[in-house]
PDB file of C-alpha atoms in Angstrom:
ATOM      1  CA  UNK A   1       6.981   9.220 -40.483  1.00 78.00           C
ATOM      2  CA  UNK A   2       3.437  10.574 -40.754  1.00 85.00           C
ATOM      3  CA  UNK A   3       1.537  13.298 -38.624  1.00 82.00           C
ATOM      4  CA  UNK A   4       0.380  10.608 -36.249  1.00 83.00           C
ATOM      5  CA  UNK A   5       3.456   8.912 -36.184  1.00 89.00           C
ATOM      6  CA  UNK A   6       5.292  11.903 -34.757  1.00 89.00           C
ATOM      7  CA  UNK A   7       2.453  12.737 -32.430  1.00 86.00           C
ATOM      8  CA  UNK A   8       2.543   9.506 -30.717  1.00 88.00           C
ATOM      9  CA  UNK A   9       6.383   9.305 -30.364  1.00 91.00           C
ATOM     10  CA  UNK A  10       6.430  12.737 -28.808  1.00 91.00           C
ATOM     11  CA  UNK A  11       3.958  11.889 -26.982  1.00 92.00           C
ATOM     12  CA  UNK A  12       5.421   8.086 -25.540  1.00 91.00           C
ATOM     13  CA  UNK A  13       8.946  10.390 -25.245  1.00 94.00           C
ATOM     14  CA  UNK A  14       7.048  13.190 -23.059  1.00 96.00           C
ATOM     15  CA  UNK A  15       5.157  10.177 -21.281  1.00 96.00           C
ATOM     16  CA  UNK A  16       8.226   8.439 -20.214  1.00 96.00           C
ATOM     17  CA  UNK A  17      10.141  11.412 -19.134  1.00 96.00           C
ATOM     18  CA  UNK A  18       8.093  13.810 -17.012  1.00 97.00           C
ATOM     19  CA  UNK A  19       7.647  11.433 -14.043  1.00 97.00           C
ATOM     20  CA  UNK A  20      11.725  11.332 -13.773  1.00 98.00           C
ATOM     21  CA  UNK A  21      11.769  14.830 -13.772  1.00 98.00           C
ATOM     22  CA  UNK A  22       9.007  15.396 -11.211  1.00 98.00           C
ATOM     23  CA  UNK A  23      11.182  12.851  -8.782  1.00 98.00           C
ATOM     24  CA  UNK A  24      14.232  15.069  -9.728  1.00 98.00           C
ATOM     25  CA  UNK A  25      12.230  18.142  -8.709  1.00 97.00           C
ATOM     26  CA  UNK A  26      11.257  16.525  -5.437  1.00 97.00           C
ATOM     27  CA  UNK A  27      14.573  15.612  -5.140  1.00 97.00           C
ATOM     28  CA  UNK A  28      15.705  19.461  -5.352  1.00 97.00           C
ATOM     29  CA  UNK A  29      13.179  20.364  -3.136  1.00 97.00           C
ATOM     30  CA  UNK A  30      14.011  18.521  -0.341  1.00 97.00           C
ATOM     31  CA  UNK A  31      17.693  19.073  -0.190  1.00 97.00           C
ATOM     32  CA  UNK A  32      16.500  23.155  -1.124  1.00 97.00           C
ATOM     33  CA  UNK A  33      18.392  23.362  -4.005  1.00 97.00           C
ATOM     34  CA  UNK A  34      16.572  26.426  -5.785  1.00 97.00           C
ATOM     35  CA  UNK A  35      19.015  25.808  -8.461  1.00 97.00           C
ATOM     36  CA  UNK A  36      18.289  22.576  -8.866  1.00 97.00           C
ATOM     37  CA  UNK A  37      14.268  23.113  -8.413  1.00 98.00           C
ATOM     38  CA  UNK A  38      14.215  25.635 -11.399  1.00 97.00           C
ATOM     39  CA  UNK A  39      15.958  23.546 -13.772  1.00 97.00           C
ATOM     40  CA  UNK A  40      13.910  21.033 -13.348  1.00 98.00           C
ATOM     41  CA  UNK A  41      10.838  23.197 -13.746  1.00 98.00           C
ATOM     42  CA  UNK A  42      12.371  24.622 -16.961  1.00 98.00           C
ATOM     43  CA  UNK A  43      12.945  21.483 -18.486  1.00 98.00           C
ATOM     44  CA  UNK A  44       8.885  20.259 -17.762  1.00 98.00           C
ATOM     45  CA  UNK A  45       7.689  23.244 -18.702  1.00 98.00           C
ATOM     46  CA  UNK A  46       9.185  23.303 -22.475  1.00 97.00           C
ATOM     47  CA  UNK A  47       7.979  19.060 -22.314  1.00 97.00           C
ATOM     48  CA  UNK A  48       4.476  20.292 -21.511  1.00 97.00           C
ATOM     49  CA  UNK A  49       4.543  23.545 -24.340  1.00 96.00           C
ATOM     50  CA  UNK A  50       5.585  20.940 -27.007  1.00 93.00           C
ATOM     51  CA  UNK A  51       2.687  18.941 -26.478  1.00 95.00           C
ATOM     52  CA  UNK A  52       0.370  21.847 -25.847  1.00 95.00           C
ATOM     53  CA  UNK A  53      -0.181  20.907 -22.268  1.00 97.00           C
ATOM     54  CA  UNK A  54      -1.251  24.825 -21.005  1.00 98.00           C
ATOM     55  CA  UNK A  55      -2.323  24.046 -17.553  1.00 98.00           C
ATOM     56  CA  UNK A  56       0.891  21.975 -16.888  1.00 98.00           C
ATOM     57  CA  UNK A  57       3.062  24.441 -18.531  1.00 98.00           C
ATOM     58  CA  UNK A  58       2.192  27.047 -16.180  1.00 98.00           C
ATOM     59  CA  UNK A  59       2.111  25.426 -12.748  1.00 98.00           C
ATOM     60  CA  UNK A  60       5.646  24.481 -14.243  1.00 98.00           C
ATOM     61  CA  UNK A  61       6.718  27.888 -14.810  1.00 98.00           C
ATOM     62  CA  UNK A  62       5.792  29.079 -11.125  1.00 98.00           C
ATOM     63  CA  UNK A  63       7.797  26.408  -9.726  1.00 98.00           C
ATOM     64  CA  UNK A  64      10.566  27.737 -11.965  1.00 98.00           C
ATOM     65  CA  UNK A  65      10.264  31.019 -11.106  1.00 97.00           C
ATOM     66  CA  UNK A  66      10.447  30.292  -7.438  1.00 97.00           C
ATOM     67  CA  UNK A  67      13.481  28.804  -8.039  1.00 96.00           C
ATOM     68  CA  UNK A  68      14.822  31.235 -10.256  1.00 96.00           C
ATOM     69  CA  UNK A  69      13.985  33.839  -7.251  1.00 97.00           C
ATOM     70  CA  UNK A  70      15.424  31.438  -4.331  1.00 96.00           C
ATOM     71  CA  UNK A  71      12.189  31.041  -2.382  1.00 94.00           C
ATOM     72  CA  UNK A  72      11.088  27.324  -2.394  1.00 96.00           C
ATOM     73  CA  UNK A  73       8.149  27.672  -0.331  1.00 96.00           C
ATOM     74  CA  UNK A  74       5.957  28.377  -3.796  1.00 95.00           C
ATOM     75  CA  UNK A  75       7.333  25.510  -5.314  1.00 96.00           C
ATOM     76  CA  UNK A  76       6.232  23.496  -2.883  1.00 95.00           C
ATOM     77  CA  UNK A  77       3.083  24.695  -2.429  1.00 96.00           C
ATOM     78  CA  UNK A  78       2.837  24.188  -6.532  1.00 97.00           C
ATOM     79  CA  UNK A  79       4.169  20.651  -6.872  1.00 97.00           C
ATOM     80  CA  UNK A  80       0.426  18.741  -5.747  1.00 97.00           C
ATOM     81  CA  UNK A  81      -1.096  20.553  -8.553  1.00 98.00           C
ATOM     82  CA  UNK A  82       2.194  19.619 -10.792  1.00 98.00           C
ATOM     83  CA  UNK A  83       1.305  16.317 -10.171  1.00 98.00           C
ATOM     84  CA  UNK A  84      -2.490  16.024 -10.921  1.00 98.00           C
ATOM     85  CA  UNK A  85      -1.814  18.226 -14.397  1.00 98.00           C
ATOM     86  CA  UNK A  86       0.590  15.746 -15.753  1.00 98.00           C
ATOM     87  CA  UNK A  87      -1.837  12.901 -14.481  1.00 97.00           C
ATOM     88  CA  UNK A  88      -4.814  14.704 -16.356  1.00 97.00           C
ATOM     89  CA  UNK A  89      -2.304  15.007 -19.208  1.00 97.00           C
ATOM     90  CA  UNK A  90      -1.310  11.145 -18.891  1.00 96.00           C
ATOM     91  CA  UNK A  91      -5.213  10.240 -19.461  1.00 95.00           C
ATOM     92  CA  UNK A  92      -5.673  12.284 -22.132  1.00 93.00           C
ATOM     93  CA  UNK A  93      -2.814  10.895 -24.255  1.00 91.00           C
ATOM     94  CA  UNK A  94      -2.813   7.261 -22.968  1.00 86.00           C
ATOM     95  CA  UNK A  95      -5.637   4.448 -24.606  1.00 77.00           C
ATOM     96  CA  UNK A  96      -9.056   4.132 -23.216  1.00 61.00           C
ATOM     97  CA  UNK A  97      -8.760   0.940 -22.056  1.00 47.00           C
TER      98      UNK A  97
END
């Protein structure tokens, strides 16, 4: 498997993930599990460092910290701007076309 190879299967594998575990995160919001919430968060965030998305990495790691700290309310204040960083993200790695 060569360079480009690798990049596009991380990328298809990151693609195809990330929306189930923004549901899951909604999920965990609404029933207020802060347990639940910051798992969640953990797991996008190391999705988005592996393919170098900064901007989603970091909206990702204050909804995990409000979940690591029990207070919700800033994870759901963060989780519109979850969403448009992983659809910026989506565009960039998706075909023009």
């Amino acid at each position: 498997m060569d360079d480009d190879e690798l990049t596009a299967t991380v990328e298809h594998a990151f693609l195809e993930e990330i929306p189930a575990l923004i549901e899951a995160l909604r999920d965990g919001l609404q029933e207020g599990d802060a347990q639940e919430v910051g798992r969640h968060a953990h797991s996008i965030k190391s999705a988005s460092a592996n393919v170098c998305a900064e901007a989603l990495r970091e909206v990702a790691l204050q909804i995990e910290k409000a979940g690591i700290e029990g207070d919700l309310s800033p994870a759901l204040a963060h989780m519109t701007e979850l969403e448009v960083q992983f659809e910026l993200v989506k565009q960039e790695m998706l075909p023009a076309g």
